[in-house]
Amino acid sequence: MDHRANPAAAAEAGIDRIADFAGLDAEAREQVARRARVVQLPKDSHPFVAGAPCEAYLIVIEGCVRVQIVAESGREIVLYRVASGESCVLTTSCLLKHEPYSAEALCESVVTALAIPAGLFHDLLGTSSAFRKAVLESYATRVTDLIMTFEELAFRRLDRRLAEALVERAVDGAVTATHHDLAVELGSAREVVSRALKALEQDGLVGLGRGMIRITAPDRLARLARSV
């Protein structure tokens, strides 16, 4: 469907694809269909950046958005990802607190999302118990995921997290990624990740090449990834 030709119909179709909105009451559904819009965001575009005002509640319909912090040094730390059917915990927080964004988002693919204007978001929080329940339950789930991410960063050894990332990214026994990419993913410095990869290579688990990592002992790497 061309959402530009019939935005209300596109929004209605978008609602049907969001599991959290399955229980929306008729009035809330009509308001969202009439006032929200389906938007398409190109790969590598930024849905928001640090310091920008939060103007809409976004729910991803298709694609994946990475939310990250970028330090003054340029170092990036991935906080979480927003996949199909999910909303962004930072967006919800900024809307509830009427504050600007404190991190940035990057589309890792072409993203289709339902954008609910901030005014409508606040209206529905006050008038629709079903909408309020959907927003708060999604928010609670994402906060729990974020806490688990911080626990991993703080308490789980880097080599275990690196092994897990390699296992998850592997296609036909190889991972196409730079050391910088993996450092961003793991919230570490590139030099630290490079040393960890070299140690895995010396242990016979991987082979390192330019922009590619071959997994030479998949069973052993998987066991390392599962270890605490």
Short mmCIF file of C-alpha atoms in Angstrom, two decimals:
data_model
loop_
_atom_site.label_atom_id
_atom_site.label_comp_id
_atom_site.label_asym_id
_atom_site.label_seq_id
_atom_site.Cartn_x
_atom_site.Cartn_y
_atom_site.Cartn_z
CA MET A 1 0.00 0.00 0.00
CA ASP A 2 1.23 3.50 -0.87
CA HIS A 3 0.94 5.25 2.51
CA ARG A 4 1.32 8.64 0.82
CA ALA A 5 -1.80 8.14 -1.32
CA ASN A 6 -4.06 7.07 1.55
CA PRO A 7 -2.37 7.83 4.90
CA ALA A 8 -5.38 6.91 7.04
CA ALA A 9 -5.71 3.48 5.41
CA ALA A 10 -1.96 2.94 5.76
CA ALA A 11 -2.13 3.84 9.46
CA GLU A 12 -5.06 1.44 9.90
CA ALA A 13 -3.05 -1.34 8.25
CA GLY A 14 -0.07 -0.45 10.43
CA ILE A 15 -2.15 -0.79 13.60
CA ASP A 16 -3.16 -4.30 12.51
CA ARG A 17 0.52 -5.30 12.35
CA ILE A 18 1.34 -4.14 15.88
CA ALA A 19 0.58 -6.85 18.45
CA ASP A 20 0.56 -4.39 21.36
CA PHE A 21 -2.36 -2.55 19.75
CA ALA A 22 -4.55 -5.64 19.31
CA GLY A 23 -6.69 -4.60 22.28
CA LEU A 24 -7.14 -0.93 21.37
CA ASP A 25 -10.66 0.38 21.89
CA ALA A 26 -12.54 1.63 18.83
CA GLU A 27 -12.17 5.32 19.71
CA ALA A 28 -8.40 5.09 20.23
CA ARG A 29 -8.01 3.08 17.06
CA GLU A 30 -9.96 5.67 15.07
CA GLN A 31 -7.85 8.50 16.51
CA VAL A 32 -4.59 6.73 15.66
CA ALA A 33 -5.76 5.87 12.14
CA ARG A 34 -6.85 9.47 11.52
CA ARG A 35 -3.95 11.38 13.08
CA ALA A 36 -0.93 9.05 12.98
CA ARG A 37 1.17 8.44 9.88
CA VAL A 38 3.17 5.55 8.48
CA VAL A 39 6.69 6.73 7.67
CA GLN A 40 9.52 5.07 5.78
CA LEU A 41 13.08 5.80 6.88
CA PRO A 42 16.10 4.99 4.67
CA LYS A 43 18.88 2.71 5.83
CA ASP A 44 21.61 4.61 7.75
CA SER A 45 19.27 7.53 8.44
CA HIS A 46 18.80 8.92 11.96
CA PRO A 47 15.23 8.88 13.33
CA PHE A 48 16.53 11.11 16.13
CA VAL A 49 19.78 12.56 17.46
CA ALA A 50 20.91 13.68 20.91
CA GLY A 51 19.41 17.04 21.87
CA ALA A 52 16.52 16.85 19.39
CA PRO A 53 12.95 17.29 20.65
CA CYS A 54 10.73 14.22 20.76
CA GLU A 55 7.82 14.90 18.42
CA ALA A 56 6.24 11.47 17.96
CA TYR A 57 5.83 8.03 19.48
CA LEU A 58 7.36 5.63 16.96
CA ILE A 59 6.55 1.94 16.65
CA VAL A 60 8.61 -0.07 14.18
CA ILE A 61 6.49 -2.06 11.72
CA GLU A 62 9.36 -3.40 9.62
CA GLY A 63 13.12 -3.12 9.96
CA CYS A 64 15.49 -2.47 12.84
CA VAL A 65 16.70 0.69 14.59
CA ARG A 66 19.84 0.83 16.73
CA VAL A 67 19.88 3.25 19.67
CA GLN A 68 23.34 4.29 20.82
CA ILE A 69 25.36 6.83 22.76
CA VAL A 70 28.25 8.59 21.02
CA ALA A 71 30.92 10.05 23.30
CA GLU A 72 32.87 13.23 22.52
CA SER A 73 35.79 10.98 21.58
CA GLY A 74 33.61 9.40 18.90
CA ARG A 75 33.29 6.07 20.70
CA GLU A 76 29.87 4.48 20.27
CA ILE A 77 28.02 2.23 22.70
CA VAL A 78 24.91 0.35 21.58
CA LEU A 79 22.14 0.60 24.17
CA TYR A 80 19.53 -1.57 22.46
CA ARG A 81 17.73 -2.25 19.20
CA VAL A 82 14.11 -1.65 18.27
CA ALA A 83 12.76 -4.40 16.02
CA SER A 84 9.42 -5.02 14.30
CA GLY A 85 6.46 -4.47 16.60
CA GLU A 86 8.52 -2.65 19.22
CA SER A 87 8.67 0.92 20.49
CA CYS A 88 11.70 2.85 21.73
CA VAL A 89 12.07 3.13 25.51
CA LEU A 90 13.99 6.40 25.19
CA THR A 91 11.26 7.93 23.03
CA THR A 92 8.63 6.94 25.60
CA SER A 93 10.71 8.41 28.41
CA CYS A 94 11.30 11.68 26.54
CA LEU A 95 7.60 12.03 25.76
CA LEU A 96 6.56 11.35 29.36
CA LYS A 97 9.14 13.78 30.77
CA HIS A 98 8.86 16.37 27.97
CA GLU A 99 12.63 16.24 27.50
CA PRO A 100 14.88 16.09 24.41
CA TYR A 101 16.67 12.94 23.35
CA SER A 102 19.90 12.02 25.16
CA ALA A 103 21.09 9.48 22.56
CA GLU A 104 20.84 8.87 18.82
CA ALA A 105 19.14 6.26 16.66
CA LEU A 106 20.37 4.72 13.42
CA CYS A 107 18.33 2.68 10.94
CA GLU A 108 20.19 -0.56 10.28
CA SER A 109 17.82 -1.28 7.39
CA VAL A 110 14.99 0.47 5.61
CA VAL A 111 12.47 1.03 8.40
CA THR A 112 8.70 1.38 8.21
CA ALA A 113 7.18 2.82 11.37
CA LEU A 114 3.93 4.18 12.74
CA ALA A 115 4.43 7.74 14.01
CA ILE A 116 1.90 8.93 16.60
CA PRO A 117 2.21 12.70 17.17
CA ALA A 118 3.20 13.73 20.68
CA GLY A 119 -0.10 15.55 21.24
CA LEU A 120 -2.15 12.48 20.33
CA PHE A 121 0.13 10.29 22.45
CA HIS A 122 -0.61 12.38 25.54
CA ASP A 123 -4.32 12.60 24.72
CA LEU A 124 -4.64 8.82 24.45
CA LEU A 125 -2.66 8.21 27.63
CA GLY A 126 -5.35 10.17 29.44
CA THR A 127 -8.43 8.85 27.64
CA SER A 128 -7.71 5.25 26.59
CA SER A 129 -6.86 2.64 29.21
CA ALA A 130 -6.01 0.15 26.44
CA PHE A 131 -3.52 2.54 24.83
CA ARG A 132 -2.03 3.40 28.22
CA LYS A 133 -1.65 -0.31 29.05
CA ALA A 134 0.05 -1.02 25.70
CA VAL A 135 2.52 1.85 26.13
CA LEU A 136 3.43 1.10 29.75
CA GLU A 137 3.77 -2.66 29.25
CA SER A 138 6.05 -2.10 26.27
CA TYR A 139 8.04 0.45 28.27
CA ALA A 140 8.46 -1.96 31.20
CA THR A 141 9.65 -4.74 28.89
CA ARG A 142 12.22 -2.50 27.22
CA VAL A 143 13.51 -1.21 30.58
CA THR A 144 14.03 -4.81 31.71
CA ASP A 145 15.95 -5.55 28.50
CA LEU A 146 18.09 -2.47 29.06
CA ILE A 147 18.94 -3.52 32.62
CA MET A 148 20.01 -6.94 31.32
CA THR A 149 22.26 -5.23 28.78
CA PHE A 150 23.93 -3.18 31.51
CA GLU A 151 24.37 -6.31 33.64
CA GLU A 152 26.15 -8.01 30.75
CA LEU A 153 28.41 -5.00 30.23
CA ALA A 154 29.26 -4.85 33.92
CA PHE A 155 29.56 -8.50 34.92
CA ARG A 156 30.04 -10.81 31.94
CA ARG A 157 33.52 -11.34 30.55
CA LEU A 158 34.23 -9.74 27.19
CA ASP A 159 35.43 -12.94 25.53
CA ARG A 160 32.07 -14.60 26.33
CA ARG A 161 30.10 -11.66 24.94
CA LEU A 162 32.35 -11.51 21.89
CA ALA A 163 31.88 -15.24 21.23
CA GLU A 164 28.11 -14.81 21.51
CA ALA A 165 28.15 -11.88 19.06
CA LEU A 166 30.19 -13.90 16.56
CA VAL A 167 27.88 -16.91 16.81
CA GLU A 168 24.80 -14.71 16.30
CA ARG A 169 26.30 -12.84 13.32
CA ALA A 170 27.84 -15.84 11.54
CA VAL A 171 26.65 -16.68 8.03
CA ASP A 172 28.15 -19.80 6.41
CA GLY A 173 30.88 -19.92 9.02
CA ALA A 174 32.01 -16.31 8.67
CA VAL A 175 31.24 -12.92 10.18
CA THR A 176 31.48 -9.82 8.01
CA ALA A 177 32.35 -7.08 10.49
CA THR A 178 35.23 -4.83 11.44
CA HIS A 179 36.77 -4.74 14.89
CA HIS A 180 35.15 -1.32 15.28
CA ASP A 181 31.71 -2.76 14.47
CA LEU A 182 32.09 -5.40 17.16
CA ALA A 183 33.41 -2.86 19.67
CA VAL A 184 30.32 -0.71 19.15
CA GLU A 185 28.11 -3.77 19.56
CA LEU A 186 29.82 -4.80 22.80
CA GLY A 187 30.26 -1.36 24.33
CA SER A 188 34.04 -1.68 24.41
CA ALA A 189 37.09 -0.08 22.83
CA ARG A 190 38.30 -1.29 19.44
CA GLU A 191 41.75 -2.06 20.83
CA VAL A 192 40.27 -4.26 23.56
CA VAL A 193 38.13 -6.18 21.07
CA SER A 194 41.11 -6.61 18.75
CA ARG A 195 43.11 -8.18 21.58
CA ALA A 196 40.20 -10.48 22.45
CA LEU A 197 39.86 -11.56 18.82
CA LYS A 198 43.58 -12.24 18.62
CA ALA A 199 43.29 -14.44 21.72
CA LEU A 200 40.42 -16.37 20.12
CA GLU A 201 42.55 -16.81 17.00
CA GLN A 202 45.48 -18.10 19.03
CA ASP A 203 43.11 -20.59 20.69
CA GLY A 204 42.08 -21.85 17.26
CA LEU A 205 38.47 -20.63 17.47
CA VAL A 206 38.56 -18.04 14.69
CA GLY A 207 40.66 -16.85 11.78
CA LEU A 208 41.06 -13.12 11.23
CA GLY A 209 40.98 -11.37 7.86
CA ARG A 210 40.30 -7.87 6.59
CA GLY A 211 36.68 -7.07 7.41
CA MET A 212 35.90 -10.75 7.97
CA ILE A 213 36.24 -13.29 10.76
CA ARG A 214 36.13 -17.00 9.94
CA ILE A 215 34.82 -19.32 12.63
CA THR A 216 37.18 -22.29 12.62
CA ALA A 217 35.84 -24.15 15.68
CA PRO A 218 32.08 -23.45 15.81
CA ASP A 219 31.27 -25.96 18.58
CA ARG A 220 33.97 -24.61 20.89
CA LEU A 221 32.99 -21.02 20.14
CA ALA A 222 29.33 -21.82 20.91
CA ARG A 223 30.32 -23.38 24.24
CA LEU A 224 32.30 -20.26 25.12
CA ALA A 225 29.31 -18.09 24.17
CA ARG A 226 27.03 -20.07 26.50
CA SER A 227 29.39 -19.91 29.46
CA VAL A 228 28.76 -17.38 32.21
#
